[in-house]
PDB file of C-alpha atoms in Angstrom:
ATOM      1  CA  MET A   1     -15.103  35.824 -31.491  1.00  0.00           C
ATOM      2  CA  SER A   2     -18.914  34.691 -31.506  1.00  0.00           C
ATOM      3  CA  LEU A   3     -20.201  32.952 -28.503  1.00  0.00           C
ATOM      4  CA  ARG A   4     -20.936  29.963 -30.634  1.00  0.00           C
ATOM      5  CA  ARG A   5     -17.457  29.648 -31.784  1.00  0.00           C
ATOM      6  CA  GLN A   6     -16.308  29.930 -28.300  1.00  0.00           C
ATOM      7  CA  LEU A   7     -18.532  27.195 -27.135  1.00  0.00           C
ATOM      8  CA  LEU A   8     -17.353  24.942 -30.040  1.00  0.00           C
ATOM      9  CA  GLY A   9     -13.774  25.572 -29.026  1.00  0.00           C
ATOM     10  CA  LEU A  10     -14.487  24.824 -25.451  1.00  0.00           C
ATOM     11  CA  LEU A  11     -16.154  21.504 -26.513  1.00  0.00           C
ATOM     12  CA  PHE A  12     -13.278  20.568 -28.738  1.00  0.00           C
ATOM     13  CA  GLY A  13     -10.806  21.105 -25.870  1.00  0.00           C
ATOM     14  CA  LEU A  14     -12.848  18.948 -23.459  1.00  0.00           C
ATOM     15  CA  LEU A  15     -13.024  16.222 -26.069  1.00  0.00           C
ATOM     16  CA  CYS A  16      -9.250  16.190 -26.611  1.00  0.00           C
ATOM     17  CA  ALA A  17      -8.707  16.105 -22.837  1.00  0.00           C
ATOM     18  CA  ALA A  18     -11.091  13.214 -22.378  1.00  0.00           C
ATOM     19  CA  ALA A  19      -9.396  11.404 -25.217  1.00  0.00           C
ATOM     20  CA  ALA A  20      -6.013  11.888 -23.522  1.00  0.00           C
ATOM     21  CA  VAL A  21      -7.267  10.609 -20.223  1.00  0.00           C
ATOM     22  CA  ALA A  22      -8.909   7.530 -21.817  1.00  0.00           C
ATOM     23  CA  SER A  23      -5.696   6.258 -23.428  1.00  0.00           C
ATOM     24  CA  PRO A  24      -2.424   6.862 -21.659  1.00  0.00           C
ATOM     25  CA  PRO A  25       0.451   7.147 -24.051  1.00  0.00           C
ATOM     26  CA  GLY A  26       2.655   4.137 -24.868  1.00  0.00           C
ATOM     27  CA  PRO A  27       3.898   1.934 -27.635  1.00  0.00           C
ATOM     28  CA  PRO A  28       1.043   0.509 -29.751  1.00  0.00           C
ATOM     29  CA  GLY A  29       0.070  -3.010 -28.303  1.00  0.00           C
ATOM     30  CA  GLN A  30       2.071  -2.831 -25.157  1.00  0.00           C
ATOM     31  CA  LEU A  31       0.270  -3.021 -21.961  1.00  0.00           C
ATOM     32  CA  ARG A  32       0.125   0.010 -19.803  1.00  0.00           C
ATOM     33  CA  TRP A  33      -0.888  -0.135 -16.013  1.00  0.00           C
ATOM     34  CA  VAL A  34      -3.113   2.315 -14.238  1.00  0.00           C
ATOM     35  CA  ALA A  35      -4.242   2.206 -10.515  1.00  0.00           C
ATOM     36  CA  GLY A  36      -5.750   4.415  -7.647  1.00  0.00           C
ATOM     37  CA  ASP A  37      -4.505   4.863  -4.158  1.00  0.00           C
ATOM     38  CA  LEU A  38      -5.290   1.363  -2.561  1.00  0.00           C
ATOM     39  CA  PRO A  39      -2.648   0.293   0.068  1.00  0.00           C
ATOM     40  CA  PRO A  40      -1.049  -2.300   0.545  1.00  0.00           C
ATOM     41  CA  PHE A  41      -1.176  -2.892  -3.269  1.00  0.00           C
ATOM     42  CA  VAL A  42      -0.490   0.669  -4.672  1.00  0.00           C
ATOM     43  CA  TRP A  43      -0.488   4.124  -3.345  1.00  0.00           C
ATOM     44  CA  GLN A  44       1.207   7.422  -3.701  1.00  0.00           C
ATOM     45  CA  GLY A  45       3.771   7.572  -0.799  1.00  0.00           C
ATOM     46  CA  SER A  46       5.628  10.464   0.543  1.00  0.00           C
ATOM     47  CA  GLN A  47       8.716   9.202  -1.356  1.00  0.00           C
ATOM     48  CA  GLY A  48       6.647   8.417  -4.498  1.00  0.00           C
ATOM     49  CA  PRO A  49       4.521   5.446  -5.670  1.00  0.00           C
ATOM     50  CA  GLU A  50       4.820   2.208  -3.648  1.00  0.00           C
ATOM     51  CA  GLY A  51       2.857  -1.063  -2.789  1.00  0.00           C
ATOM     52  CA  TYR A  52       3.022  -4.931  -3.556  1.00  0.00           C
ATOM     53  CA  ALA A  53       1.205  -4.735  -6.918  1.00  0.00           C
ATOM     54  CA  TYR A  54       2.994  -1.556  -7.913  1.00  0.00           C
ATOM     55  CA  GLU A  55       6.418  -3.042  -7.337  1.00  0.00           C
ATOM     56  CA  LEU A  56       5.401  -6.357  -9.040  1.00  0.00           C
ATOM     57  CA  ALA A  57       4.306  -4.493 -12.070  1.00  0.00           C
ATOM     58  CA  LEU A  58       7.647  -2.821 -12.107  1.00  0.00           C
ATOM     59  CA  LEU A  59       9.640  -5.801 -11.655  1.00  0.00           C
ATOM     60  CA  MET A  60       7.742  -7.672 -14.485  1.00  0.00           C
ATOM     61  CA  SER A  61       8.277  -4.597 -16.687  1.00  0.00           C
ATOM     62  CA  GLN A  62      12.026  -4.903 -16.058  1.00  0.00           C
ATOM     63  CA  ARG A  63      11.927  -8.631 -16.971  1.00  0.00           C
ATOM     64  CA  LEU A  64      10.309  -7.597 -20.288  1.00  0.00           C
ATOM     65  CA  GLY A  65      13.123  -5.125 -20.862  1.00  0.00           C
ATOM     66  CA  ARG A  66      10.791  -2.209 -20.517  1.00  0.00           C
ATOM     67  CA  SER A  67      10.813   1.000 -18.263  1.00  0.00           C
ATOM     68  CA  ASP A  68       6.905   1.421 -17.656  1.00  0.00           C
ATOM     69  CA  THR A  69       5.489   3.181 -14.929  1.00  0.00           C
ATOM     70  CA  VAL A  70       2.023   3.131 -13.317  1.00  0.00           C
ATOM     71  CA  ASP A  71      -0.409   5.869 -14.040  1.00  0.00           C
ATOM     72  CA  PHE A  72      -2.733   7.056 -11.087  1.00  0.00           C
ATOM     73  CA  TYR A  73      -6.357   8.055 -11.370  1.00  0.00           C
ATOM     74  CA  PRO A  74      -9.345   7.908  -9.141  1.00  0.00           C
ATOM     75  CA  TRP A  75     -10.219   4.336  -8.757  1.00  0.00           C
ATOM     76  CA  ALA A  76     -13.540   4.296 -10.585  1.00  0.00           C
ATOM     77  CA  ARG A  77     -11.948   6.119 -13.666  1.00  0.00           C
ATOM     78  CA  ALA A  78      -9.114   3.454 -13.650  1.00  0.00           C
ATOM     79  CA  VAL A  79     -11.453   0.563 -13.776  1.00  0.00           C
ATOM     80  CA  ARG A  80     -13.576   2.104 -16.488  1.00  0.00           C
ATOM     81  CA  MET A  81     -10.536   3.030 -18.515  1.00  0.00           C
ATOM     82  CA  THR A  82      -9.451  -0.577 -18.441  1.00  0.00           C
ATOM     83  CA  GLU A  83     -12.744  -1.968 -19.268  1.00  0.00           C
ATOM     84  CA  GLU A  84     -13.357   0.327 -22.238  1.00  0.00           C
ATOM     85  CA  GLY A  85      -9.633   0.493 -23.506  1.00  0.00           C
ATOM     86  CA  GLU A  86      -7.481  -1.963 -25.508  1.00  0.00           C
ATOM     87  CA  ASN A  87      -4.158  -2.179 -23.826  1.00  0.00           C
ATOM     88  CA  LEU A  88      -4.501  -1.168 -20.140  1.00  0.00           C
ATOM     89  CA  GLY A  89      -4.285  -3.032 -16.856  1.00  0.00           C
ATOM     90  CA  VAL A  90      -5.384  -2.151 -13.490  1.00  0.00           C
ATOM     91  CA  PHE A  91      -4.947  -3.500  -9.883  1.00  0.00           C
ATOM     92  CA  PRO A  92      -6.166  -4.614  -7.473  1.00  0.00           C
ATOM     93  CA  LEU A  93      -9.338  -5.579  -9.322  1.00  0.00           C
ATOM     94  CA  ALA A  94     -11.872  -7.726  -7.342  1.00  0.00           C
ATOM     95  CA  ARG A  95     -13.237 -10.682  -9.601  1.00  0.00           C
ATOM     96  CA  THR A  96     -16.907 -10.534  -9.263  1.00  0.00           C
ATOM     97  CA  PRO A  97     -19.706 -12.167 -11.244  1.00  0.00           C
ATOM     98  CA  ASP A  98     -20.658  -9.000 -13.004  1.00  0.00           C
ATOM     99  CA  ARG A  99     -17.059  -8.238 -13.942  1.00  0.00           C
ATOM    100  CA  GLU A 100     -16.050 -11.750 -15.022  1.00  0.00           C
ATOM    101  CA  ALA A 101     -16.620 -11.133 -18.889  1.00  0.00           C
ATOM    102  CA  LYS A 102     -15.519  -7.380 -18.883  1.00  0.00           C
ATOM    103  CA  PHE A 103     -11.727  -8.116 -18.123  1.00  0.00           C
ATOM    104  CA  ARG A 104      -8.895 -10.481 -18.668  1.00  0.00           C
ATOM    105  CA  TRP A 105      -7.808 -11.960 -15.348  1.00  0.00           C
ATOM    106  CA  LEU A 106      -4.104 -11.973 -15.558  1.00  0.00           C
ATOM    107  CA  ILE A 107      -2.479 -12.507 -12.081  1.00  0.00           C
ATOM    108  CA  LEU A 108      -3.961 -13.468  -8.841  1.00  0.00           C
ATOM    109  CA  LEU A 109      -2.950 -11.082  -5.928  1.00  0.00           C
ATOM    110  CA  MET A 110      -4.891 -12.106  -3.010  1.00  0.00           C
ATOM    111  CA  HIS A 111      -8.133 -13.562  -1.485  1.00  0.00           C
ATOM    112  CA  VAL A 112      -9.823 -10.975   0.697  1.00  0.00           C
ATOM    113  CA  ARG A 113     -12.785 -10.849   3.037  1.00  0.00           C
ATOM    114  CA  TYR A 114     -14.925  -7.746   3.309  1.00  0.00           C
ATOM    115  CA  SER A 115     -15.519  -6.274   6.692  1.00  0.00           C
ATOM    116  CA  PHE A 116     -17.356  -3.305   8.520  1.00  0.00           C
ATOM    117  CA  VAL A 117     -15.008  -1.141  10.437  1.00  0.00           C
ATOM    118  CA  GLY A 118     -16.039   1.453  12.900  1.00  0.00           C
ATOM    119  CA  ARG A 119     -14.735   3.517  15.743  1.00  0.00           C
ATOM    120  CA  ALA A 120     -13.333   1.871  18.843  1.00  0.00           C
ATOM    121  CA  GLY A 121     -15.528   2.450  21.862  1.00  0.00           C
ATOM    122  CA  GLU A 122     -18.645   2.154  19.990  1.00  0.00           C
ATOM    123  CA  PRO A 123     -20.995  -0.863  20.803  1.00  0.00           C
ATOM    124  CA  ASN A 124     -20.482  -3.864  18.612  1.00  0.00           C
ATOM    125  CA  LEU A 125     -23.099  -3.837  15.815  1.00  0.00           C
ATOM    126  CA  SER A 126     -24.580  -6.867  14.183  1.00  0.00           C
ATOM    127  CA  LEU A 127     -25.310  -7.072  10.386  1.00  0.00           C
ATOM    128  CA  GLU A 128     -28.947  -6.325  11.086  1.00  0.00           C
ATOM    129  CA  GLN A 129     -28.082  -3.167  12.892  1.00  0.00           C
ATOM    130  CA  LEU A 130     -25.524  -2.184  10.262  1.00  0.00           C
ATOM    131  CA  ARG A 131     -28.265  -2.262   7.518  1.00  0.00           C
ATOM    132  CA  HIS A 132     -29.801   0.972   8.950  1.00  0.00           C
ATOM    133  CA  ALA A 133     -26.391   2.683   9.825  1.00  0.00           C
ATOM    134  CA  ARG A 134     -24.441   5.129   7.635  1.00  0.00           C
ATOM    135  CA  ILE A 135     -22.002   2.896   5.643  1.00  0.00           C
ATOM    136  CA  GLY A 136     -19.045   4.233   3.567  1.00  0.00           C
ATOM    137  CA  VAL A 137     -17.655   2.436   0.465  1.00  0.00           C
ATOM    138  CA  LEU A 138     -15.144   3.139  -2.076  1.00  0.00           C
ATOM    139  CA  ARG A 139     -16.556   4.713  -5.274  1.00  0.00           C
ATOM    140  CA  GLY A 140     -16.364   2.344  -8.182  1.00  0.00           C
ATOM    141  CA  SER A 141     -16.124  -0.881  -6.048  1.00  0.00           C
ATOM    142  CA  PRO A 142     -18.428  -3.655  -6.884  1.00  0.00           C
ATOM    143  CA  ILE A 143     -18.955  -4.684  -3.292  1.00  0.00           C
ATOM    144  CA  ILE A 144     -21.714  -1.989  -3.076  1.00  0.00           C
ATOM    145  CA  LYS A 145     -23.968  -4.783  -4.610  1.00  0.00           C
ATOM    146  CA  ASN A 146     -23.413  -6.804  -1.430  1.00  0.00           C
ATOM    147  CA  LEU A 147     -24.959  -3.756   0.396  1.00  0.00           C
ATOM    148  CA  GLN A 148     -27.653  -3.419  -2.084  1.00  0.00           C
ATOM    149  CA  ALA A 149     -28.511  -7.203  -1.909  1.00  0.00           C
ATOM    150  CA  GLU A 150     -28.638  -6.928   1.962  1.00  0.00           C
ATOM    151  CA  LYS A 151     -31.014  -4.036   1.748  1.00  0.00           C
ATOM    152  CA  PHE A 152     -28.739  -1.374   3.348  1.00  0.00           C
ATOM    153  CA  THR A 153     -30.384   1.882   3.487  1.00  0.00           C
ATOM    154  CA  SER A 154     -27.848   4.586   3.896  1.00  0.00           C
ATOM    155  CA  VAL A 155     -24.611   4.135   1.607  1.00  0.00           C
ATOM    156  CA  THR A 156     -22.103   6.787   1.000  1.00  0.00           C
ATOM    157  CA  GLU A 157     -19.489   6.418  -1.792  1.00  0.00           C
ATOM    158  CA  ALA A 158     -16.058   8.207  -1.496  1.00  0.00           C
ATOM    159  CA  LYS A 159     -13.181   8.593  -4.043  1.00  0.00           C
ATOM    160  CA  ASP A 160     -10.523   6.696  -1.813  1.00  0.00           C
ATOM    161  CA  TYR A 161      -9.837   5.281   1.755  1.00  0.00           C
ATOM    162  CA  LYS A 162      -8.357   8.604   2.887  1.00  0.00           C
ATOM    163  CA  ASP A 163     -11.806  10.194   2.370  1.00  0.00           C
ATOM    164  CA  LEU A 164     -13.538   7.269   3.982  1.00  0.00           C
ATOM    165  CA  LEU A 165     -11.431   7.419   7.083  1.00  0.00           C
ATOM    166  CA  ARG A 166     -11.802  11.188   7.315  1.00  0.00           C
ATOM    167  CA  MET A 167     -15.650  10.771   7.226  1.00  0.00           C
ATOM    168  CA  LEU A 168     -15.578   7.993   9.761  1.00  0.00           C
ATOM    169  CA  ARG A 169     -13.469   9.839  12.310  1.00  0.00           C
ATOM    170  CA  SER A 170     -15.652  12.880  11.826  1.00  0.00           C
ATOM    171  CA  ASP A 171     -18.754  10.909  12.733  1.00  0.00           C
ATOM    172  CA  MET A 172     -20.123  11.364   9.134  1.00  0.00           C
ATOM    173  CA  LEU A 173     -20.187   7.428   8.864  1.00  0.00           C
ATOM    174  CA  THR A 174     -20.968   4.656  11.297  1.00  0.00           C
ATOM    175  CA  ALA A 175     -18.691   2.106   9.581  1.00  0.00           C
ATOM    176  CA  ILE A 176     -16.534   1.563   6.373  1.00  0.00           C
ATOM    177  CA  TYR A 177     -17.185  -1.551   4.338  1.00  0.00           C
ATOM    178  CA  ALA A 178     -13.921  -2.677   2.510  1.00  0.00           C
ATOM    179  CA  GLY A 179     -11.487  -5.156   2.066  1.00  0.00           C
ATOM    180  CA  ALA A 180      -9.782  -5.925   5.279  1.00  0.00           C
ATOM    181  CA  PRO A 181      -6.159  -5.911   4.227  1.00  0.00           C
ATOM    182  CA  MET A 182      -6.706  -2.645   2.216  1.00  0.00           C
ATOM    183  CA  LEU A 183      -8.307  -0.751   4.966  1.00  0.00           C
ATOM    184  CA  GLN A 184      -5.892  -1.894   7.609  1.00  0.00           C
ATOM    185  CA  ALA A 185      -2.956  -0.720   5.289  1.00  0.00           C
ATOM    186  CA  ALA A 186      -4.720   2.607   4.675  1.00  0.00           C
ATOM    187  CA  ILE A 187      -5.101   3.206   8.374  1.00  0.00           C
ATOM    188  CA  GLU A 188      -1.273   2.797   8.811  1.00  0.00           C
ATOM    189  CA  GLN A 189      -0.430   4.763   5.678  1.00  0.00           C
ATOM    190  CA  TYR A 190      -2.357   7.765   6.759  1.00  0.00           C
ATOM    191  CA  GLY A 191      -0.964   7.737  10.314  1.00  0.00           C
ATOM    192  CA  TYR A 192      -3.927   6.708  12.349  1.00  0.00           C
ATOM    193  CA  PRO A 193      -3.490   4.360  15.529  1.00  0.00           C
ATOM    194  CA  ARG A 194      -5.002   1.030  14.867  1.00  0.00           C
ATOM    195  CA  GLY A 195      -6.612   1.311  18.271  1.00  0.00           C
ATOM    196  CA  GLU A 196      -8.934   3.948  17.163  1.00  0.00           C
ATOM    197  CA  PHE A 197     -10.799   1.411  15.068  1.00  0.00           C
ATOM    198  CA  LYS A 198     -12.678  -1.882  15.430  1.00  0.00           C
ATOM    199  CA  THR A 199     -14.276  -4.543  13.096  1.00  0.00           C
ATOM    200  CA  HIS A 200     -17.921  -5.235  13.606  1.00  0.00           C
ATOM    201  CA  THR A 201     -18.546  -8.084  11.252  1.00  0.00           C
ATOM    202  CA  SER A 202     -17.841  -9.365   7.645  1.00  0.00           C
ATOM    203  CA  LEU A 203     -19.778  -9.697   4.577  1.00  0.00           C
ATOM    204  CA  GLY A 204     -18.658 -11.429   1.440  1.00  0.00           C
ATOM    205  CA  GLU A 205     -15.258 -12.218  -0.075  1.00  0.00           C
ATOM    206  CA  ALA A 206     -13.442 -12.042  -3.518  1.00  0.00           C
ATOM    207  CA  ASP A 207     -10.325 -12.788  -5.286  1.00  0.00           C
ATOM    208  CA  LEU A 208      -8.013  -9.593  -6.170  1.00  0.00           C
ATOM    209  CA  TYR A 209      -6.271  -9.664  -9.617  1.00  0.00           C
ATOM    210  CA  MET A 210      -4.112  -7.591 -11.795  1.00  0.00           C
ATOM    211  CA  GLY A 211      -6.621  -7.364 -14.559  1.00  0.00           C
ATOM    212  CA  THR A 212      -6.462  -6.109 -18.170  1.00  0.00           C
ATOM    213  CA  SER A 213      -8.586  -5.016 -21.097  1.00  0.00           C
ATOM    214  CA  LEU A 214     -10.360  -7.739 -22.931  1.00  0.00           C
ATOM    215  CA  ARG A 215      -8.793  -6.520 -26.199  1.00  0.00           C
ATOM    216  CA  LEU A 216      -5.309  -6.992 -25.001  1.00  0.00           C
ATOM    217  CA  ALA A 217      -3.363  -9.230 -27.572  1.00  0.00           C
ATOM    218  CA  GLU A 218      -2.907 -12.716 -26.497  1.00  0.00           C
ATOM    219  CA  GLY A 219       0.909 -12.606 -27.044  1.00  0.00           C
ATOM    220  CA  GLU A 220       1.215  -9.448 -24.920  1.00  0.00           C
ATOM    221  CA  ALA A 221      -0.707 -11.058 -21.979  1.00  0.00           C
ATOM    222  CA  GLU A 222       1.452 -14.279 -22.238  1.00  0.00           C
ATOM    223  CA  ARG A 223       4.645 -12.162 -22.011  1.00  0.00           C
ATOM    224  CA  TRP A 224       3.670 -10.635 -18.779  1.00  0.00           C
ATOM    225  CA  LEU A 225       2.544 -14.021 -17.449  1.00  0.00           C
ATOM    226  CA  GLN A 226       5.898 -15.569 -18.177  1.00  0.00           C
ATOM    227  CA  ALA A 227       7.590 -12.486 -16.497  1.00  0.00           C
ATOM    228  CA  TYR A 228       5.454 -13.097 -13.385  1.00  0.00           C
ATOM    229  CA  GLN A 229       6.244 -16.883 -13.443  1.00  0.00           C
ATOM    230  CA  GLN A 230      10.020 -16.064 -13.512  1.00  0.00           C
ATOM    231  CA  LEU A 231       9.516 -13.839 -10.596  1.00  0.00           C
ATOM    232  CA  VAL A 232       7.827 -16.462  -8.673  1.00  0.00           C
ATOM    233  CA  ALA A 233      10.648 -18.948  -9.544  1.00  0.00           C
ATOM    234  CA  ASP A 234      13.410 -16.819  -8.390  1.00  0.00           C
ATOM    235  CA  GLY A 235      11.660 -15.910  -5.165  1.00  0.00           C
ATOM    236  CA  SER A 236      10.896 -12.180  -5.956  1.00  0.00           C
ATOM    237  CA  VAL A 237       7.305 -12.588  -5.367  1.00  0.00           C
ATOM    238  CA  ALA A 238       7.789 -14.296  -2.091  1.00  0.00           C
ATOM    239  CA  ARG A 239      10.082 -11.431  -0.760  1.00  0.00           C
ATOM    240  CA  LEU A 240       7.541  -8.828  -1.842  1.00  0.00           C
ATOM    241  CA  GLN A 241       4.682 -10.674  -0.045  1.00  0.00           C
ATOM    242  CA  GLN A 242       6.816 -10.847   2.957  1.00  0.00           C
ATOM    243  CA  ARG A 243       7.526  -7.167   2.972  1.00  0.00           C
ATOM    244  CA  TYR A 244       4.051  -6.154   2.446  1.00  0.00           C
ATOM    245  CA  PHE A 245       1.880  -8.781   4.181  1.00  0.00           C
ATOM    246  CA  LYS A 246       4.124 -10.000   6.979  1.00  0.00           C
TER     247      LYS A 246
END
């Protein structure tokens, strides 16, 4: 086989793989959920996937008479797939001005503040001091714009909170910049004592949603909203919140 034919075959294979990743299988027109490891909303636990938004998605699916699952991807890819796709949903998605017109904002999950978390025993650092420190942030998160607006000079992006915590504990970072409930849940999930960490200060806040592709059909979006409202009415949402955010 010629080198040219081998290269063409390799390119075709890569294109097919990319197409498979860009569009998870499912019935035409039906919403499919994608997510990354973002405790306490969704993560891959030792016994399988779990989390507040994960369980909420499954309960809504059951109300609709479906047996959907959640497909896991690196967070930045999950967000990009939903933005560019037709029938995808992603959570927990921060509702920010630059994202406002790119997604359908389906269900509000929580309002969060973003904080700088460092190692316990280190001196407390002000926002001005943190501007020149080594700061870690989740890849694909819009909150990096907060750091850019505040003229932070050394920002490192990581694929997930596990990687960020590893870098912080290895002295590769001075602090992690993240949503407070997500990072605290990640600390617990990955087995670190809370006493190893401290919060320096906060910067910014946002609402977190279950968001979907803009091109999701109106009728499909309405079915999921009705399922959610039924779960609110029968107390299922309150019970989930109590379990994950007590």
